[in-house]
Short mmCIF file of C-alpha atoms in Angstrom, two decimals:
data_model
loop_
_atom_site.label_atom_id
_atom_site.label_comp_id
_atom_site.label_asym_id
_atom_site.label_seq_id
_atom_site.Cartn_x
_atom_site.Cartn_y
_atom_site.Cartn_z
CA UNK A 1 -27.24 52.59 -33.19
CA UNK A 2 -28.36 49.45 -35.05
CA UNK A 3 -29.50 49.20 -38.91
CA UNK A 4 -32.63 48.45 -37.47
CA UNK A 5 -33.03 51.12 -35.12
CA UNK A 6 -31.25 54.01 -38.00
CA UNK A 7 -34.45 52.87 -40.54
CA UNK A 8 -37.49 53.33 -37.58
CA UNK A 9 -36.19 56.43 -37.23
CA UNK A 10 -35.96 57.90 -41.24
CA UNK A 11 -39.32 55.89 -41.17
CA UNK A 12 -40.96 58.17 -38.28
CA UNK A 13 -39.21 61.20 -40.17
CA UNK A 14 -41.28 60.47 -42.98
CA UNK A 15 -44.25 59.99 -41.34
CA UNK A 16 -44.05 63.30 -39.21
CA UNK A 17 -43.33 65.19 -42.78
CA UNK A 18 -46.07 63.98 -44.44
CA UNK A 19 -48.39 64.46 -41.62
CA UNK A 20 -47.30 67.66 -41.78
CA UNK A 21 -47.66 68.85 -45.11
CA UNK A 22 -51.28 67.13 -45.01
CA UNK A 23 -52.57 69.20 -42.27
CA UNK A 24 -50.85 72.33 -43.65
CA UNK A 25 -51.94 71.49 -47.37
CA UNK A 26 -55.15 70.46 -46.38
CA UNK A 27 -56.25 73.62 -44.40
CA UNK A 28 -54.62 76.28 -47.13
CA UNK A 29 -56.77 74.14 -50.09
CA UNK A 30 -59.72 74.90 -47.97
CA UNK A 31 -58.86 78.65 -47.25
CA UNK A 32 -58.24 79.16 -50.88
CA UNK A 33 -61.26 76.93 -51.98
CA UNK A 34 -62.98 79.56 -49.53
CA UNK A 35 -61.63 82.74 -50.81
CA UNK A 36 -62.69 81.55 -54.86
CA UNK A 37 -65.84 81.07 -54.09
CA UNK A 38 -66.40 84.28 -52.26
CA UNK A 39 -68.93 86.38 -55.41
CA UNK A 40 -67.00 88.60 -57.60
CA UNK A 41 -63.61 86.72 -57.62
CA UNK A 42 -63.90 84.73 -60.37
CA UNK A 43 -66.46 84.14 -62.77
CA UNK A 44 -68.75 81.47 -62.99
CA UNK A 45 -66.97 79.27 -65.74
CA UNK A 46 -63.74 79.52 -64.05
CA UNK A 47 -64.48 78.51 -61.04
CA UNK A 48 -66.48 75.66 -61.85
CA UNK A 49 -63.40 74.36 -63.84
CA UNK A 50 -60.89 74.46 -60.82
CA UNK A 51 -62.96 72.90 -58.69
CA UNK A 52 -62.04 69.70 -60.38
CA UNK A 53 -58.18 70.82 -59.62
CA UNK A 54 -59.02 71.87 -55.90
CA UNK A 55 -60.33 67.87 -55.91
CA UNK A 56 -57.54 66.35 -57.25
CA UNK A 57 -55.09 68.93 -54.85
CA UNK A 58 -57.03 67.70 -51.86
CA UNK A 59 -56.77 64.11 -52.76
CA UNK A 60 -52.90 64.12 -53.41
CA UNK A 61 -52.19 65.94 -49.89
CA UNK A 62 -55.04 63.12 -48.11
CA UNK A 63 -52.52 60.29 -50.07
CA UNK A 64 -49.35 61.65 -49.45
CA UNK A 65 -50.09 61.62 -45.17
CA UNK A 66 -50.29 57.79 -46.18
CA UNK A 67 -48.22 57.03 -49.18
CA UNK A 68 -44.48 58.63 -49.36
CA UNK A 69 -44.50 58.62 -52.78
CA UNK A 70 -43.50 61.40 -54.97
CA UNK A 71 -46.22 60.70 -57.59
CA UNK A 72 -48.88 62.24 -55.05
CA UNK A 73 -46.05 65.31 -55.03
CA UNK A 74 -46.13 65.88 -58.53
CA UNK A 75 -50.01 65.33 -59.17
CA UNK A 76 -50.77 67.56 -56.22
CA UNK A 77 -48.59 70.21 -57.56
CA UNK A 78 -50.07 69.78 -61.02
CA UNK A 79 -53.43 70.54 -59.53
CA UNK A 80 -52.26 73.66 -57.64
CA UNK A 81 -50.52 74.97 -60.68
CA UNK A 82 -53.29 73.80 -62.86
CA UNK A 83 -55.70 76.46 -60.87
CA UNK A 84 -53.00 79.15 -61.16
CA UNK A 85 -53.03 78.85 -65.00
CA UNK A 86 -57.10 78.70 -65.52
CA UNK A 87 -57.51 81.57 -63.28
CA UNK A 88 -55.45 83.49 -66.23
CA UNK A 89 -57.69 82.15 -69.12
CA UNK A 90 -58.59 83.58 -71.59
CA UNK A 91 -54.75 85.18 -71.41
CA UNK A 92 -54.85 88.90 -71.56
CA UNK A 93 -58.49 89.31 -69.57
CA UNK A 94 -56.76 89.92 -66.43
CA UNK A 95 -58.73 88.52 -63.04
CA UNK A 96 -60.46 90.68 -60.64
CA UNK A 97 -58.78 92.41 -58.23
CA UNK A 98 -60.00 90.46 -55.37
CA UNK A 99 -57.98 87.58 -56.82
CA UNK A 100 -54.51 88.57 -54.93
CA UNK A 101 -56.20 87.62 -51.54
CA UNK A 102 -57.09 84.10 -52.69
CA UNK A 103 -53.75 83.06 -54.54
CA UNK A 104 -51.59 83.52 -51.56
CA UNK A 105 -53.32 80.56 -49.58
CA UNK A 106 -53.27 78.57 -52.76
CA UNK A 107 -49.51 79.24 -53.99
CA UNK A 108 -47.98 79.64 -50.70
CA UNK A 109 -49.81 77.21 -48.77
CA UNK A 110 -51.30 74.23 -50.42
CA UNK A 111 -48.98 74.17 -53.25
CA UNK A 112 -46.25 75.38 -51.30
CA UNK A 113 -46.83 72.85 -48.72
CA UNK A 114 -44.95 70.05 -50.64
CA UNK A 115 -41.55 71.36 -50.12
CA UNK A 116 -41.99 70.18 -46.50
CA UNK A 117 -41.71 66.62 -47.74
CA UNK A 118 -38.81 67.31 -50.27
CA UNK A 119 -35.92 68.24 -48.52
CA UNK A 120 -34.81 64.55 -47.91
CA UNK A 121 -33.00 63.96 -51.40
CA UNK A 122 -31.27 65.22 -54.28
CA UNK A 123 -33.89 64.54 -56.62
CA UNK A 124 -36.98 65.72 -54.48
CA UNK A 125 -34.87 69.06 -53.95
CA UNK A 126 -34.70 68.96 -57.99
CA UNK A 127 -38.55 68.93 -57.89
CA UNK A 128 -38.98 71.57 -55.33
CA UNK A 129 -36.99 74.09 -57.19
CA UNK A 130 -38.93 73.98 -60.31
CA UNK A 131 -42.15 73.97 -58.15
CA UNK A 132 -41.68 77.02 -56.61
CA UNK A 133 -39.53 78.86 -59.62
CA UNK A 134 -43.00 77.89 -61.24
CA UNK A 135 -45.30 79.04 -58.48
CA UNK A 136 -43.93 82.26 -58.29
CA UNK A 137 -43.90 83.16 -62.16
CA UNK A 138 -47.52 82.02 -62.51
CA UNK A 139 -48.71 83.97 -59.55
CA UNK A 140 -47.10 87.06 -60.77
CA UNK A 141 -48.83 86.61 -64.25
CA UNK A 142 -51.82 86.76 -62.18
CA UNK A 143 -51.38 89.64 -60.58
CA UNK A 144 -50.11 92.30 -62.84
CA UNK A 145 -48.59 95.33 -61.03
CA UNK A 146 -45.52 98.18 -61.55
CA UNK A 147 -43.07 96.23 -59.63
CA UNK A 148 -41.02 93.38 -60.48
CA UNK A 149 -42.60 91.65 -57.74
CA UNK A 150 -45.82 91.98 -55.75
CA UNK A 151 -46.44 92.09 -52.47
CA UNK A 152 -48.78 88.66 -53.09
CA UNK A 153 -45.60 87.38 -55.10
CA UNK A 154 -43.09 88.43 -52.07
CA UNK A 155 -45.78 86.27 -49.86
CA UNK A 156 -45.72 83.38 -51.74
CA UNK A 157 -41.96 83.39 -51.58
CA UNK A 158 -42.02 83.59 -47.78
CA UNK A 159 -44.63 80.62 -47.94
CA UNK A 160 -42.41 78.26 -49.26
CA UNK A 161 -39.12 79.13 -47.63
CA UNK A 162 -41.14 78.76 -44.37
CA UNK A 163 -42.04 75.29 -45.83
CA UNK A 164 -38.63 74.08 -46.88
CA UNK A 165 -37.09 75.21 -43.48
CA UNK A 166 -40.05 73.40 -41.75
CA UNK A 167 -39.23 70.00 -43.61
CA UNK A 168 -35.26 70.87 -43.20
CA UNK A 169 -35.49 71.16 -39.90
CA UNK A 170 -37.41 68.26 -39.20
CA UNK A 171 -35.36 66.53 -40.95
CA UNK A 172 -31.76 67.10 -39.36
CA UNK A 173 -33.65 67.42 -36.17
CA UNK A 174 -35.59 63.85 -35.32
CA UNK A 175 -31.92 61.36 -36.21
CA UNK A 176 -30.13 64.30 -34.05
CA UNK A 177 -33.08 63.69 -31.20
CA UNK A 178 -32.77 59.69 -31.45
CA UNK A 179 -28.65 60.12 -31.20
CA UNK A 180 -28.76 61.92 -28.20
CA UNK A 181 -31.72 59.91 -26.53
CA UNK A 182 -29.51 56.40 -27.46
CA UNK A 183 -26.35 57.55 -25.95
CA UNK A 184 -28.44 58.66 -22.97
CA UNK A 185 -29.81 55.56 -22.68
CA UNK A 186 -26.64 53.66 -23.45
CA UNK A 187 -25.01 55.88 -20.72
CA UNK A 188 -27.90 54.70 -18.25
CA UNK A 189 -27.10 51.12 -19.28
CA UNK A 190 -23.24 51.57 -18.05
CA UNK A 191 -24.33 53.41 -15.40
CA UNK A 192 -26.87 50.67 -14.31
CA UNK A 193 -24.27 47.61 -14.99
CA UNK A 194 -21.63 49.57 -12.55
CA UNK A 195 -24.27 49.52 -10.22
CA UNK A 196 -24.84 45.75 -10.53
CA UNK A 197 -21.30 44.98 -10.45
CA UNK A 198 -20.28 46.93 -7.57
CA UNK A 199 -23.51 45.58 -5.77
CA UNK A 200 -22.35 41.89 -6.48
CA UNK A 201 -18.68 43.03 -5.59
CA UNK A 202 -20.24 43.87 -2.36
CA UNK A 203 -21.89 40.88 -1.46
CA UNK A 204 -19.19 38.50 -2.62
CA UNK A 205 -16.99 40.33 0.03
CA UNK A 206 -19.82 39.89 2.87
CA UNK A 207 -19.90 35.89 1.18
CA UNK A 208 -16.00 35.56 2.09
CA UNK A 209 -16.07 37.28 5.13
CA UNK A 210 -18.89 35.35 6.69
CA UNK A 211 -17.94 32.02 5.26
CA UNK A 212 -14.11 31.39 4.10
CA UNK A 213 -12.47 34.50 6.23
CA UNK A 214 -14.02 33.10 9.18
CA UNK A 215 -12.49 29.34 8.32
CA UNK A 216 -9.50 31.15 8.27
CA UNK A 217 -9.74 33.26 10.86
CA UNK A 218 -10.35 29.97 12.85
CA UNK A 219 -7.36 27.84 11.49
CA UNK A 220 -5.31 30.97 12.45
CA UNK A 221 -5.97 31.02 15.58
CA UNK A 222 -5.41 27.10 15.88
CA UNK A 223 -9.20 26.36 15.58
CA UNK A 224 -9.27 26.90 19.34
CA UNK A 225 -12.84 26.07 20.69
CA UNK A 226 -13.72 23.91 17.89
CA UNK A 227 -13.70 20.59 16.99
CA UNK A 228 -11.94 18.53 14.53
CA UNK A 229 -14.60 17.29 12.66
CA UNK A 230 -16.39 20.57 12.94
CA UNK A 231 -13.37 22.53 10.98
CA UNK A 232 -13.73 20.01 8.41
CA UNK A 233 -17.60 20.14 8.35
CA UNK A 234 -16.99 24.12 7.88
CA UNK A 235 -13.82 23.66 5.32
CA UNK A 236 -16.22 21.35 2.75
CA UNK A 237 -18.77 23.68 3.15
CA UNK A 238 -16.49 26.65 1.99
CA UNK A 239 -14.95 24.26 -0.53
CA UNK A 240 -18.05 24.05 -2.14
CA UNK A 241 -18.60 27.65 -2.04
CA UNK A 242 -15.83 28.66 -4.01
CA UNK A 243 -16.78 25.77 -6.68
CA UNK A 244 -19.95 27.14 -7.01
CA UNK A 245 -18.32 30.66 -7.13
CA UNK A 246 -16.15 29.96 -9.65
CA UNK A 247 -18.96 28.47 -11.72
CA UNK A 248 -20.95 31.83 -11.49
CA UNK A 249 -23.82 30.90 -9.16
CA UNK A 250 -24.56 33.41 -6.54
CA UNK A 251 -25.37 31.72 -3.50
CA UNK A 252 -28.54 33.29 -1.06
CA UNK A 253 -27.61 33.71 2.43
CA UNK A 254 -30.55 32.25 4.67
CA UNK A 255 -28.61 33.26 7.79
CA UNK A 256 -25.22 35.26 8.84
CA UNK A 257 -22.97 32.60 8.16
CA UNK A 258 -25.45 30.21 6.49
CA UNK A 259 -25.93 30.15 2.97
CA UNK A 260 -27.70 27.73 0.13
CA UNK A 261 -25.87 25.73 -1.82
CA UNK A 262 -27.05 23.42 -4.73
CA UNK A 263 -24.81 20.20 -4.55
CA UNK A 264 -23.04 20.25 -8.49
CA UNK A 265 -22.78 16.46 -7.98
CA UNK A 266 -26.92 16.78 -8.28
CA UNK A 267 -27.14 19.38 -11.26
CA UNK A 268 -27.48 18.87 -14.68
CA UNK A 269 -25.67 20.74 -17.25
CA UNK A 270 -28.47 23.07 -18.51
CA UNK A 271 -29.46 24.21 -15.02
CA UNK A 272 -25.58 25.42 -14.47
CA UNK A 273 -25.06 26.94 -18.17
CA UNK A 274 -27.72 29.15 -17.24
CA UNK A 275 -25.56 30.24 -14.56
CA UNK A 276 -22.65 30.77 -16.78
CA UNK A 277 -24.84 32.84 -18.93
CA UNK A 278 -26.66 35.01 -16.49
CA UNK A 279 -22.87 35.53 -15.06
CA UNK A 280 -21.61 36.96 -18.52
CA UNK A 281 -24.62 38.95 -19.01
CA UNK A 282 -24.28 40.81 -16.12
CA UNK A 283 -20.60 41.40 -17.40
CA UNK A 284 -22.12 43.29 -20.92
CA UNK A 285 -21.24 39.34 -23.04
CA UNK A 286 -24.58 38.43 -24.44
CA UNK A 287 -24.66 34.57 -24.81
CA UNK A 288 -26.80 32.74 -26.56
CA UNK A 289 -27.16 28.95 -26.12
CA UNK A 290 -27.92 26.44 -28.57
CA UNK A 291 -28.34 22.62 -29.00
CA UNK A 292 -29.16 20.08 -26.57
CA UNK A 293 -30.70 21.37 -22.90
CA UNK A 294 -30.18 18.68 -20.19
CA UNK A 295 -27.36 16.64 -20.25
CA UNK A 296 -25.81 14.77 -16.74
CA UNK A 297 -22.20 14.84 -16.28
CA UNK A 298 -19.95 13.74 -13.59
CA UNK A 299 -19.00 16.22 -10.73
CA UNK A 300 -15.55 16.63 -12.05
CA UNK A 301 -16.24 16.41 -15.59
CA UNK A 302 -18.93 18.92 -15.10
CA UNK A 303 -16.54 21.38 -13.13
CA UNK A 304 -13.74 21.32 -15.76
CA UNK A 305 -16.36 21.94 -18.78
CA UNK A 306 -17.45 24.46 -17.00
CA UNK A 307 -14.53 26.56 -16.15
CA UNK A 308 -12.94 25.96 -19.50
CA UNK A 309 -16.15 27.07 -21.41
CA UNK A 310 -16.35 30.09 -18.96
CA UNK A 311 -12.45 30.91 -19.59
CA UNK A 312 -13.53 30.45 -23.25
CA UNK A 313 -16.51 33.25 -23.00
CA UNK A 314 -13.58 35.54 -20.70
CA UNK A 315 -11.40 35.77 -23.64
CA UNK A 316 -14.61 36.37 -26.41
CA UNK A 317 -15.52 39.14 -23.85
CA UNK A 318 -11.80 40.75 -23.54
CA UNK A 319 -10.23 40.70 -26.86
CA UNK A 320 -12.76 39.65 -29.52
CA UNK A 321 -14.35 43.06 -29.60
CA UNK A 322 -17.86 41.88 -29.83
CA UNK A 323 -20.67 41.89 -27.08
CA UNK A 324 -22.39 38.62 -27.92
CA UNK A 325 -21.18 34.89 -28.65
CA UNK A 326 -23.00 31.77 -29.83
CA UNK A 327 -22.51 28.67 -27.39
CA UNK A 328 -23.54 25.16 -29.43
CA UNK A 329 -23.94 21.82 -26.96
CA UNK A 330 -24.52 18.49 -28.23
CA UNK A 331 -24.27 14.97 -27.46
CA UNK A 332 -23.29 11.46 -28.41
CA UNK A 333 -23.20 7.80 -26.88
CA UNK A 334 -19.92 8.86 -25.22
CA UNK A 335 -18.95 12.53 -25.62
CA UNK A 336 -20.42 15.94 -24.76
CA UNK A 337 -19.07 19.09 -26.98
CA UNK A 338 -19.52 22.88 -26.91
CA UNK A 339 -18.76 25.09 -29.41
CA UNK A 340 -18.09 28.47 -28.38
CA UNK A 341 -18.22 30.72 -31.49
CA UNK A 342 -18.10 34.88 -31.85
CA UNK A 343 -17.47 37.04 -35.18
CA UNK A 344 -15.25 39.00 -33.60
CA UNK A 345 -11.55 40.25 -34.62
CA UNK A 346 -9.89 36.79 -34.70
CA UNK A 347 -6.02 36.26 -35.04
CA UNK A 348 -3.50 34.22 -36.21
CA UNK A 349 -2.56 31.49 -34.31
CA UNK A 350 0.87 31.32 -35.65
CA UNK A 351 1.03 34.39 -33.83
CA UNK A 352 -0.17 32.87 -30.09
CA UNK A 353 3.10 33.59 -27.19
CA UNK A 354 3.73 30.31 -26.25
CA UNK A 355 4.54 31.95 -22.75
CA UNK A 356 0.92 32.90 -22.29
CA UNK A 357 -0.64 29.63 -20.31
CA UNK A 358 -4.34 31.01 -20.04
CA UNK A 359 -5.80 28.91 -22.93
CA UNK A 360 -3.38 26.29 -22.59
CA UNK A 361 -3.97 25.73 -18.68
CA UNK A 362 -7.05 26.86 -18.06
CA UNK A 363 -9.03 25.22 -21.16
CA UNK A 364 -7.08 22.42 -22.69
CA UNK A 365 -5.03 21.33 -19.67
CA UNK A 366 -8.09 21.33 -17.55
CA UNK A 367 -10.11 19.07 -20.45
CA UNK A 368 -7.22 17.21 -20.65
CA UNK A 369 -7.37 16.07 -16.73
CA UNK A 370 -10.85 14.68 -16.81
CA UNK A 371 -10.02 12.69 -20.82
CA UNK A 372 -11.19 15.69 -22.49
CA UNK A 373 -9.67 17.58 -25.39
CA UNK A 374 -10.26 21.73 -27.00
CA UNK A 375 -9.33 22.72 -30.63
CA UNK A 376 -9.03 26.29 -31.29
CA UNK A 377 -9.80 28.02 -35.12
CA UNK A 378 -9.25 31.77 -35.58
CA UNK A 379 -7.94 34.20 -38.52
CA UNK A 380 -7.80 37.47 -38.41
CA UNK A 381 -11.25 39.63 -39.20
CA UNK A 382 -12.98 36.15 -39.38
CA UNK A 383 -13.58 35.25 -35.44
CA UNK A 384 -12.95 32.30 -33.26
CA UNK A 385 -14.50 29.00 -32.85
CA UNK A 386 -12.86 26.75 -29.96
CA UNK A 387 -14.47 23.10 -29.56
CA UNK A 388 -14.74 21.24 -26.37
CA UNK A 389 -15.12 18.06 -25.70
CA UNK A 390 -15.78 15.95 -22.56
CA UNK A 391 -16.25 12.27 -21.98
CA UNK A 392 -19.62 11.22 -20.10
#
């Protein structure tokens, strides 16, 4: 997975955890908001001064379904904790007994709704054990009873460890989804490019058999039936085939036997890089193409900067360990140069088997033949640029 990709996804987290605290905040604060004003649970002066707190509470859960930060955290929890302390005032007049049934929503809901957004760090886990250590203490001061904790205390608990597995489990589980949905995907992509290349495998083997194989097949059998300057007719025509082949176009059959061919003596250079790049594409090498777009070249010239820029793009995809490369073109009075360029592995070039002939033939040798020339630059962990140049 990309860096890209890795932050959309922690930002979606983020959003689905403060969506959630909002609705579950929200809807406690108004429960609780509910149960105080019910007659006979607090007195008149007392609940006039939280509603204030049950303001500021609502606010801070409406910001933080926007706003990730962890000031709307602490000032919401302020507010919530805020009513759990006036409801005790003046200290020592103990509240009503109906007051039980309207802390729970308040302590283990809307307060206790904030420790679904801070499971994601050290820091906000710092915050959302003194919140509920806090919590908990304060509601038991408010309900006085034999035991060391009451049942209303005991449901508060079970409020916010509900919460803080909630936001836990959210957590772990949306980058765990998003894994296992990119490697699906990235399995589909394999899957698909098989398909492609056994599909292409396919119809270059009906290509040769109803084109070259038959040339052959006819020259085996001492072209018996057929004319002189027919076999040669048929021969140029599979000559330029294979060119064309080797250059990565895929040629449309109109008819069994009969098949499309774009003259390289009439193309111009963007028209057959595009070829070259749609051919490495379908290989998994993403090239990208820079600099000038139409140049002319010679027939010959054209073929050998083609093949040598293709062998070029063969290696990047085989050894450089990278699935895209950068391919620069420009243009004087006399020369044409590419610049092939990856940041993949690299290597020395000290280190280069003089017995291995595949750059040395198939890029500088070929260059060489039509007055061209290739220089090569690698290190190791720093890539490979190789420059080619052609005469026009």
């Amino acid at each position: 997975m990309t860096i890209t990709s890795v932050e959309l996804i922690a930002k979606e987290r983020d959003r689905l955890l403060q969506r959630s605290t909002r609705v579950i905040g929200l809807g406690s604060t108004v429960i609780a908001l509910a149960c105080f004003s019910v007659p006979g649970v607090l007195d008149g002066t007392t609940y006039l001064a939280t509603l204030p707190l049950f303001v500021v509470l609502a606010f801070s859960l409406f910001r933080l379904g926007i706003n990730q930060s962890v000031v709307w955290v602490c000032l919401g929890m302020a507010a919530g904790l805020g009513i759990l302390v006036v409801v005790q005032v003046p200290v020592g007049d103990p509240p009503g007994p109906a007051i039980g049934a309207a802390l729970i929503p308040l302590a283990a809901g809307a307060i206790g709704s904030f420790a679904i957004v801070l499971t994601t760090a050290v820091s906000r886990i710092v915050i959302l054990a003194v919140g509920f250590v806090v919590t908990v203490v304060l509601t038991e001061l408010a309900i006085p009873g034999p035991f060391l904790v009451s049942m209303e205390g005991a449901a508060v608990v079970l409020g916010w460890i509900l919460a803080t597995v909630l936001g836990y489990w959210l957590s772990a589980s949306i980058p765990r989804a998003a894994r296992r949905i990119y490697s699906i995907g990235r399995a589909h992509r394999a899957e698909r490019q098989a398909s492609e290349t056994e599909a292409q495998r396919r119809q270059g083997a009906r290509l040769l058999h109803d084109t070259v194989l038959a040339t052959l097949t006819l020259l085996a059998h001492s072209g018996v039936g057929v004319t002189v300057s027919a076999m040669q007719q048929q021969a140029g025509e599979d000559a330029r085939l294979l060119r064309q082949l080797r250059l990565g176009g895929t040629p449309m059959p109109q008819s069994s036997g009969d098949y499309n061919l774009e003259p390289v003596e009439e193309s111009a250079l963007g028209t057959t890089l595009e070829s070259v790049k749609q051919r490495f594409g379908r290989m998994g090498l993403e090239v990208s193409w820079h600099g000038t777009g139409q140049v002319l070249l010679p027939s010959e010239v054209l073929d050998a900067f083609l093949l040598a820029l293709a062998e070029c793009l063969e290696n990047v995809r085989r050894h450089a360990g990278v699935t895209d490369a950068h391919v620069t073109i420009t243009d004087d009075e006399t020369t044409v140069r590419a610049m092939v360029t990856d940041a993949g592995v690299g290597f020395d070039l000290k280190d280069i088997d003089e017995a291995r002939l595949g750059f040395k033939d198939s890029v500088v040798a070929r260059l060489r033949d039509v007055g061209g020339n290739a220089r090569l630059f690698s290190s190791p962990g720093a890539g490979t640029t190789v420059v080619l140049e052609v005469p026009k």
